[in-house]
Structure formats: C-alpha cells, structure tokens
Amino acid sequence: MKTSDSQLKNYVIAWRRRIHTAPELSFHEVLTSKAIASELKRLGWQVRTGVGGTGVVGLLKGKVAGKTVALRADMDALPVQEENDVCYRSQHPGKMHACGHDGHCAMLLGTASILVQSRAGLKGNVKLLFQPGEETPPGGALGMMSAGALENPKVNAVFGLHLDSSLSSGRIGLRQGPMMAASDNFKITVKGRGGHAARPHHCLDPITAGAQIVAALQTIVSRMVDPAQPAVVTVGRFVSGTKHNIIPETALLEGTARSIDRRTWKMMPRWIRQIAENTARANGLRAAVEYERGYPVLYNDPKMINYSEGVVRSLLGQSAVVHIPDPLMGGEDFAYFLQKAPGAFLRLGSRKDARTAYPWHHPRFNIDEEVLPKGARLLAQLAQGYLAL
Ligand SMILES: [Zn+2]
Ligand SMILES: [Zn+2]
C-alpha cells in the first residue's frame, strides 16, 4: 500500500508539532529519541537505541542484498525562549526547536514510513541516523560513529537535509565540495593587575589590552588570510570588571574562528595566539589562549551532488534546483559522517511568507510545514535511487 500525499503530509506535520512542543537540549533528547525509536519499531524497522548517548539507529534490510545508504536527522533543540504564538508552541520554558531539527526528525520518520512500503523493491539496506547534540560541540555524530552507527552493515553513502528559511519553500540548495565551514572556538584570558581606577599607573589594565586584542584580531581576516578565501574571526564575549572605578585583574574574551581552506584552518590558532600574547605583552600584561578545534569543513562529494540534483529535478522539477554559490560559514557536525562515507548535505527551502522568514536560532523561527512531505519523499528517493545505481 502506498502512502497518499495527504496521509504523508498529516503524518509528518503531526510529528513535527509533537516534537516542537517538547524540545530537549543537546545530549538530553531522552523523550524525543524514545518516541522516535518506538515509532520506528511500530513501522517495522530494526532499532538500536542508546547509540552514542540518546542516538537511535533504524535499519531496514531490503529483500535483495546490496549496498547500505544512511540518512540522518538531528534531534536537539536550543536554549531559546519561543516567541511564536502557535498551537504547537514549546511547552518547555527557555527551550525551542529554533533550527528546524523537529522538522528533520519528522521528515525522516515520514521517509521511514515510505521506505517500509517499498521494501520489496529495495536492493540493499537503509539506515536512519537520529543523532543527539548537533548544536553543541563536540556534537553527537562522533559518539554515534564510535558506537558503530556506520558499521554492520557498513554504510556506503550518507545523505542529510537541513531546513533553510533563506530559500523559498520547496527549493533545494545544492553545492559541490565545501559547503559549511570548519568552526573552532577560542578563549583568551588577559592577566593584569587590578587597583584604583584613578591610579592606572599602579595597575596593569586588562580592559585596555583586551580591547586592543579585539581590534588586532580583525587583521587576521584582512591581512593574513588569502583574500580569495572566506574566513571569520568573531569575539562574541568580552567579560571584565565589576565597577566603574575599579581596574580589574583579568579580562576574558571568547570567540569563534571559521575557515574553509586548509592553510587558514592550520594557521588560525597560531595567528590568534601570536596577536593575543604579543598585544598583551606590548601593554605589559600576559594573555593565555585556549584554542579548541570544532566541526571540520563539510565536504559534499561532487558525484553525489550531481546524483542528488538529478533526483531533485525528477521529483520536484527543474525550478526546485538552487546552486548555492558560496560556502556558508556556519558549522555542521554532519561533516564527520561525510569524512567516513561520500554523500551530500542538501538544504530544503522553508520560507513562504514573513512568518517563516526568520533566521535559524531566532525566537520566531518557523517553517512552512508544507515542505515536510516533500523532504520526506526526497530523502526516500535519494536512498532508493542510490541503492539502485
Ligand atoms: Zn542550529
Ligand atoms: Zn541545525
């Protein structure tokens, strides 16, 4: 029996709303993963739970042996207070599905229901990866991989889909090669000597030095990175001092560094350290830098993008295809899966009107739910078509 369009639509929207109502933060997706696991079982999938924390792996073996393809959805929400006035509004204060991961889970369940019905024609296996903690480095993908999510049977290709309010409803964004940035974090502690604000000559002011460091860090992108390569250095947090008439002992700066090309990625920790330590020293202070590598560059296999484009064209029409010209500087831990198996990360446009145009992580982020069944069918078709190649 084939799921009708309206059945599929009702199914995915109901799931999206159910998950949206009860958001859970990174690595605490306990009820979400429980609900997903029991639904997969009900649909007839083999299910493994507790994979790398709250991760869930579904497996559907085709009647005929063949390759194995994986499809992934992330399950975590964000510490954002929802401002949407909708009937399925978040019931958990201070938590919200503001990145569309509720939609990702719902679509993948829709895909699960479609694939079960076409199992007879399936040559090979499909794995569904419901992963924890995409929003919080080190991310949930690594944990699932070390728990064997890509083995037994070994995954030959992997696909993922992210809702995107910058693209109009139903359009699919594709990009060959690097699509998302390597995103690292840094923390700089400027150590000075505190005292009375009116006696700066008896102090070592970490705020003055810290401000110079923030300004000097801007020269990394303008002077050190190859101008043809995109890069970001943002100081997102600067904490120091307690009162207007006190020179504090320390200043804390926290930021993120993003890159696409290998040279920038490699050099970034050295550049940040060099500027922070030496600028502090020029002021007679010391700076300690902690640099932490985050998600790697997300790399879309060109062949898999070509293949995906063909699937998008035949399923949704030529006008659905959008070639994304430049990589996005956000990070995505789907990148880790793509290091182990070739595949593609696609974007699904979800903007219909002003209500669905808010950016990711915004308290009014919302999606055009009509695109969810399209996404579910696209993922199913990507899997089936790949196994038939
Ligand atoms: Zn996000
Ligand atoms: Zn996301």
Coordinates of C-alpha atoms and ligand atoms in Angstrom, one line a residue:
M1 CA 0.0 0.0 0.0
K2 CA 1.4 3.4 -1.0
T3 CA 1.0 6.4 1.4
S4 CA -1.1 9.1 -0.2
D5 CA 0.2 12.6 -0.3
S6 CA -2.4 13.8 2.2
Q7 CA -1.6 10.9 4.6
L8 CA 2.1 11.6 4.5
K9 CA 1.5 15.3 5.0
N10 CA -0.7 14.8 8.0
Y11 CA 1.8 12.3 9.4
V12 CA 4.9 14.5 9.2
I13 CA 3.2 17.6 10.3
A14 CA 1.8 15.8 13.4
W15 CA 5.2 14.5 14.2
R16 CA 6.8 17.9 13.7
R17 CA 4.4 19.5 16.0
R18 CA 4.7 16.8 18.7
I19 CA 8.5 17.2 18.7
H20 CA 8.2 21.0 18.6
T21 CA 6.0 21.1 21.7
A22 CA 8.6 19.2 23.8
P23 CA 12.1 20.4 22.8
E24 CA 15.1 18.9 24.6
L25 CA 18.6 20.4 24.6
S26 CA 21.7 18.7 23.1
F27 CA 22.5 15.3 24.6
H28 CA 19.3 15.3 26.6
E29 CA 17.0 14.2 23.8
V30 CA 15.6 11.4 26.1
L31 CA 11.9 11.6 25.3
T32 CA 12.4 12.6 21.7
S33 CA 14.6 9.6 21.0
K34 CA 12.3 7.3 22.9
A35 CA 9.3 8.4 20.8
I36 CA 11.3 8.1 17.6
A37 CA 12.5 4.6 18.5
S38 CA 9.1 3.3 19.3
E39 CA 7.6 4.7 16.1
L40 CA 10.3 3.1 14.0
K41 CA 9.6 -0.2 15.7
R42 CA 5.9 0.2 15.0
L43 CA 6.7 0.8 11.4
G44 CA 8.7 -2.4 11.2
W45 CA 12.3 -1.1 11.4
Q46 CA 15.1 -2.8 13.4
V47 CA 16.0 -0.3 16.0
R48 CA 19.1 0.3 18.1
T49 CA 18.9 2.8 20.9
G50 CA 21.4 4.5 23.2
V51 CA 23.9 4.8 20.3
G52 CA 26.4 7.4 21.4
G53 CA 24.1 8.7 24.1
T54 CA 20.5 9.3 23.0
G55 CA 21.2 8.3 19.4
V56 CA 18.8 6.0 17.5
V57 CA 19.7 3.9 14.5
G58 CA 17.0 2.3 12.4
L59 CA 17.8 -0.4 9.9
L60 CA 15.7 -1.7 7.0
K61 CA 17.1 -4.6 5.1
G62 CA 15.9 -5.0 1.5
K63 CA 14.8 -8.3 0.1
V64 CA 17.8 -8.4 -2.2
A65 CA 21.4 -7.9 -0.8
G66 CA 23.2 -4.7 -1.9
K67 CA 24.8 -1.5 -0.6
T68 CA 23.8 0.4 2.5
V69 CA 22.8 4.0 2.5
A70 CA 22.3 6.2 5.6
L71 CA 20.0 9.2 6.1
R72 CA 20.5 11.5 9.1
A73 CA 18.3 13.8 11.2
D74 CA 19.4 15.7 14.3
M75 CA 17.2 15.8 17.3
D76 CA 18.3 18.6 19.6
A77 CA 16.7 22.0 20.4
L78 CA 18.2 25.3 21.6
P79 CA 18.2 27.4 24.8
V80 CA 15.9 29.9 23.2
Q81 CA 12.5 31.2 24.6
E82 CA 10.0 30.7 21.8
E83 CA 8.0 33.8 20.8
N84 CA 5.8 32.2 18.2
D85 CA 2.1 32.3 19.1
V86 CA 1.1 28.9 17.6
C87 CA -0.9 26.0 19.0
Y88 CA 2.2 23.7 19.0
R89 CA 4.3 26.3 20.8
S90 CA 7.1 25.0 23.0
Q91 CA 5.9 23.8 26.4
H92 CA 9.4 23.8 27.9
P93 CA 10.3 27.3 29.1
G94 CA 13.6 28.6 27.7
K95 CA 13.9 25.8 25.1
M96 CA 12.9 25.8 21.5
H97 CA 13.3 24.0 18.2
A98 CA 14.7 27.1 16.6
C99 CA 16.9 25.4 14.0
G100 CA 14.3 23.1 12.4
H101 CA 15.6 19.8 13.9
D102 CA 12.0 19.0 14.8
G103 CA 11.2 19.1 11.1
H104 CA 14.3 17.0 10.3
C105 CA 13.1 14.2 12.7
A106 CA 9.5 14.4 11.3
M107 CA 10.7 14.1 7.7
L108 CA 12.9 11.2 8.5
L109 CA 10.0 9.4 10.1
G110 CA 8.0 10.1 7.0
T111 CA 10.8 8.6 5.0
A112 CA 10.8 5.6 7.2
S113 CA 7.1 5.0 6.6
I114 CA 7.6 5.4 2.8
L115 CA 10.6 3.0 2.7
V116 CA 8.8 0.3 4.6
Q117 CA 6.1 0.2 1.9
S118 CA 8.6 -0.1 -0.9
R119 CA 10.8 -2.6 0.9
A120 CA 10.0 -5.3 -1.7
G121 CA 11.8 -3.3 -4.4
L122 CA 14.7 -2.3 -2.2
K123 CA 18.1 -3.7 -3.2
G124 CA 20.3 -3.3 -0.2
N125 CA 19.8 -1.6 3.2
V126 CA 18.8 1.8 4.5
K127 CA 20.0 3.1 7.9
L128 CA 18.4 6.0 9.6
L129 CA 20.6 8.0 12.0
F130 CA 18.8 10.1 14.6
Q131 CA 21.6 11.9 16.3
P132 CA 21.9 13.9 19.5
G133 CA 23.7 17.2 20.1
E134 CA 24.3 18.8 16.7
E135 CA 24.2 22.3 18.3
T136 CA 26.8 21.6 20.9
P137 CA 30.4 20.7 20.1
P138 CA 31.9 18.1 20.0
G139 CA 28.5 17.1 18.6
G140 CA 26.6 13.8 18.6
A141 CA 27.9 12.4 15.3
L142 CA 31.3 11.3 16.6
G143 CA 29.7 9.5 19.5
M144 CA 27.4 7.6 17.2
M145 CA 30.2 6.7 14.9
S146 CA 32.4 5.4 17.7
A147 CA 29.3 3.3 18.8
G148 CA 29.4 1.7 15.4
A149 CA 26.5 3.6 13.7
L150 CA 28.2 3.4 10.3
E151 CA 29.1 -0.3 10.6
N152 CA 27.2 -3.6 10.5
P153 CA 26.3 -3.2 7.7
K154 CA 28.9 -0.7 6.6
V155 CA 27.5 2.5 5.2
N156 CA 28.5 3.3 1.6
A157 CA 26.9 6.7 1.3
V158 CA 25.1 9.2 3.6
F159 CA 22.6 12.0 3.0
G160 CA 21.3 14.8 5.1
L161 CA 18.8 17.6 4.7
H162 CA 18.6 20.9 6.6
L163 CA 15.6 23.2 6.5
D164 CA 16.5 26.7 5.4
S165 CA 14.5 29.9 5.8
S166 CA 16.7 31.8 3.4
L167 CA 15.4 29.6 0.5
S168 CA 11.8 29.8 -0.7
S169 CA 9.5 26.9 0.0
G170 CA 10.3 23.6 -1.7
R171 CA 13.5 24.7 -3.4
I172 CA 16.6 22.6 -2.8
G173 CA 20.0 24.2 -2.3
L174 CA 23.0 22.2 -3.5
R175 CA 26.7 22.8 -3.5
Q176 CA 29.6 20.7 -4.6
G177 CA 32.7 20.5 -2.4
P178 CA 33.0 22.6 0.7
M179 CA 29.5 23.7 1.9
M180 CA 30.0 24.6 5.6
A181 CA 32.9 26.0 7.5
A182 CA 35.4 24.4 9.9
S183 CA 34.3 26.1 13.2
D184 CA 36.8 26.4 16.1
N185 CA 36.4 28.2 19.4
F186 CA 38.9 30.2 21.4
K187 CA 39.2 31.7 24.8
I188 CA 41.7 34.5 25.7
T189 CA 42.4 35.3 29.3
V190 CA 44.2 38.7 29.7
K191 CA 46.0 38.8 33.1
G192 CA 46.7 42.2 34.5
R193 CA 47.0 43.8 37.9
G194 CA 43.9 45.5 39.4
G195 CA 43.6 48.6 41.5
H196 CA 42.0 52.0 41.8
A197 CA 40.7 53.5 38.5
A198 CA 42.3 56.8 39.4
R199 CA 45.7 55.2 39.7
P200 CA 46.2 53.4 36.4
H201 CA 50.0 53.9 36.6
H202 CA 50.0 51.5 39.5
C203 CA 47.9 48.9 37.6
L204 CA 48.1 46.8 34.5
D205 CA 44.7 47.3 32.8
P206 CA 43.4 44.1 31.1
I207 CA 40.4 46.0 29.6
T208 CA 42.6 48.4 27.5
A209 CA 44.8 45.4 26.4
G210 CA 41.7 43.3 25.8
A211 CA 40.1 46.0 23.6
Q212 CA 43.3 46.2 21.6
I213 CA 43.3 42.5 21.1
V214 CA 39.8 42.5 19.8
A215 CA 40.7 45.2 17.3
A216 CA 44.0 43.5 16.3
L217 CA 42.3 40.1 15.8
Q218 CA 40.4 41.8 12.8
T219 CA 43.7 41.9 10.9
I220 CA 43.7 38.1 10.7
V221 CA 40.9 38.2 8.1
S222 CA 42.1 41.4 6.4
R223 CA 45.8 40.8 6.4
M224 CA 46.7 37.2 6.9
V225 CA 44.1 35.1 5.2
D226 CA 44.3 34.8 1.4
P227 CA 41.8 37.4 0.2
A228 CA 40.2 34.9 -2.1
Q229 CA 39.3 32.6 0.8
P230 CA 36.4 33.1 3.2
A231 CA 37.1 33.3 6.9
V232 CA 35.6 34.7 10.1
V233 CA 37.1 35.7 13.4
T234 CA 34.4 36.9 15.9
V235 CA 34.8 37.8 19.5
G236 CA 31.3 37.1 20.9
R237 CA 32.0 37.6 24.5
F238 CA 34.2 40.1 26.5
V239 CA 33.8 39.9 30.2
S240 CA 35.8 42.1 32.7
G241 CA 35.4 44.3 35.7
T242 CA 32.8 44.9 38.4
K243 CA 32.5 48.7 38.9
H244 CA 33.3 51.9 37.1
N245 CA 36.1 52.9 39.5
I246 CA 38.0 49.6 39.7
I247 CA 40.6 48.4 37.3
P248 CA 40.1 44.6 37.3
E249 CA 42.7 41.8 37.4
T250 CA 41.6 40.0 34.3
A251 CA 39.6 40.1 31.1
L252 CA 38.0 37.2 29.4
L253 CA 37.4 37.1 25.6
E254 CA 35.6 34.3 23.8
G255 CA 35.2 33.9 20.2
T256 CA 34.9 31.6 17.1
A257 CA 37.1 31.2 14.1
R258 CA 35.8 29.8 10.9
S259 CA 37.6 28.7 7.7
I260 CA 37.2 26.7 4.6
D261 CA 40.7 26.3 3.1
R262 CA 43.4 24.1 4.7
R263 CA 46.0 26.9 5.2
T264 CA 43.7 29.2 7.1
W265 CA 42.5 26.3 9.2
K266 CA 46.0 25.3 10.0
M267 CA 47.4 28.7 10.7
M268 CA 44.4 30.1 12.7
P269 CA 45.5 29.0 16.2
R270 CA 49.0 30.4 15.6
W271 CA 47.7 33.7 14.4
I272 CA 45.3 34.2 17.3
R273 CA 47.9 33.2 19.8
Q274 CA 50.5 35.5 18.3
I275 CA 48.2 38.5 18.3
A276 CA 46.8 37.9 21.7
E277 CA 50.0 37.2 23.5
N278 CA 52.0 39.9 21.8
T279 CA 49.4 42.7 22.1
A280 CA 49.1 41.9 25.8
R281 CA 52.9 42.0 26.1
A282 CA 53.1 45.3 24.4
N283 CA 50.9 46.6 27.2
G284 CA 53.0 44.9 29.9
L285 CA 50.4 42.2 30.5
R286 CA 50.1 38.5 29.7
A287 CA 47.5 36.6 27.7
A288 CA 46.7 32.9 27.8
V289 CA 45.0 31.4 24.8
E290 CA 43.0 28.2 24.7
Y291 CA 42.1 27.1 21.2
E292 CA 39.7 24.3 20.6
R293 CA 39.1 22.6 17.2
G294 CA 35.4 22.2 16.4
Y295 CA 33.5 20.7 13.5
P296 CA 35.5 20.2 10.3
V297 CA 34.6 21.6 6.8
L298 CA 31.5 19.9 5.5
Y299 CA 32.5 18.5 2.1
N300 CA 29.9 17.4 -0.4
D301 CA 31.1 14.8 -2.8
P302 CA 30.7 16.3 -6.3
K303 CA 29.4 13.0 -7.8
M304 CA 26.8 12.7 -5.0
I305 CA 25.7 16.3 -5.6
N306 CA 25.2 15.5 -9.3
Y307 CA 23.3 12.4 -8.4
S308 CA 21.2 14.4 -5.9
E309 CA 20.5 17.1 -8.4
G310 CA 19.1 14.5 -10.8
V311 CA 16.8 13.2 -8.1
V312 CA 15.6 16.7 -7.1
R313 CA 14.9 17.5 -10.8
S314 CA 12.8 14.4 -11.4
L315 CA 11.0 14.6 -8.1
L316 CA 10.4 18.3 -7.7
G317 CA 11.1 19.8 -11.1
Q318 CA 14.0 21.8 -12.6
S319 CA 12.9 25.0 -10.9
A320 CA 13.4 23.4 -7.5
V321 CA 17.2 23.3 -8.0
V322 CA 19.2 26.2 -6.5
H323 CA 23.0 26.1 -6.8
I324 CA 24.5 27.7 -3.7
P325 CA 27.4 29.9 -4.9
D326 CA 29.5 30.2 -1.8
P327 CA 30.0 28.0 1.3
L328 CA 28.1 29.0 4.4
M329 CA 30.3 29.9 7.4
G330 CA 28.1 28.0 9.9
G331 CA 29.3 24.7 11.3
E332 CA 27.6 21.3 11.0
D333 CA 28.7 18.1 12.5
F334 CA 27.2 16.1 9.6
A335 CA 30.7 16.9 8.3
Y336 CA 32.0 13.9 10.3
F337 CA 29.7 11.4 8.6
L338 CA 30.9 12.8 5.3
Q339 CA 34.5 12.1 6.3
K340 CA 33.6 8.4 6.6
A341 CA 31.3 7.9 3.6
P342 CA 30.7 10.0 0.5
G343 CA 27.4 11.8 0.4
A344 CA 25.6 15.1 0.3
F345 CA 24.1 17.6 2.6
L346 CA 21.2 19.5 1.0
R347 CA 19.1 22.4 2.1
L348 CA 15.4 22.4 1.9
G349 CA 13.8 25.9 1.5
S350 CA 11.1 26.6 4.1
R351 CA 10.2 30.3 3.6
K352 CA 6.7 31.0 2.4
D353 CA 6.0 34.4 4.0
A354 CA 7.2 36.9 6.6
R355 CA 6.2 34.4 9.4
T356 CA 8.6 31.8 8.0
A357 CA 11.5 34.1 7.0
Y358 CA 13.2 34.4 10.4
P359 CA 16.7 33.1 10.5
W360 CA 17.9 30.0 12.4
H361 CA 18.1 30.3 16.1
H362 CA 15.7 33.2 16.2
P363 CA 12.9 33.1 18.8
R364 CA 10.4 33.4 16.0
F365 CA 12.0 30.9 13.7
N366 CA 9.3 28.8 12.0
I367 CA 8.9 26.8 8.8
D368 CA 6.4 26.3 6.0
E369 CA 5.2 22.8 7.1
E370 CA 4.0 22.0 3.5
V371 CA 7.6 21.3 2.6
L372 CA 8.0 18.5 5.1
P373 CA 6.3 15.8 3.0
K374 CA 8.5 16.9 0.0
G375 CA 11.6 16.5 2.1
A376 CA 10.5 13.0 3.3
R377 CA 9.9 11.9 -0.3
L378 CA 13.2 13.4 -1.4
L379 CA 15.2 11.5 1.3
A380 CA 13.4 8.3 0.4
Q381 CA 14.1 8.7 -3.3
L382 CA 17.8 9.6 -2.6
A383 CA 18.1 6.3 -0.7
Q384 CA 16.2 4.1 -3.1
G385 CA 17.9 5.6 -6.2
Y386 CA 21.3 5.3 -4.7
L387 CA 20.8 1.6 -3.9
A388 CA 19.6 1.0 -7.5
L389 CA 22.7 2.7 -9.0
Ligands
ZN1 ZN 21.4 25.4 14.6
ZN2 ZN 20.7 22.9 12.5

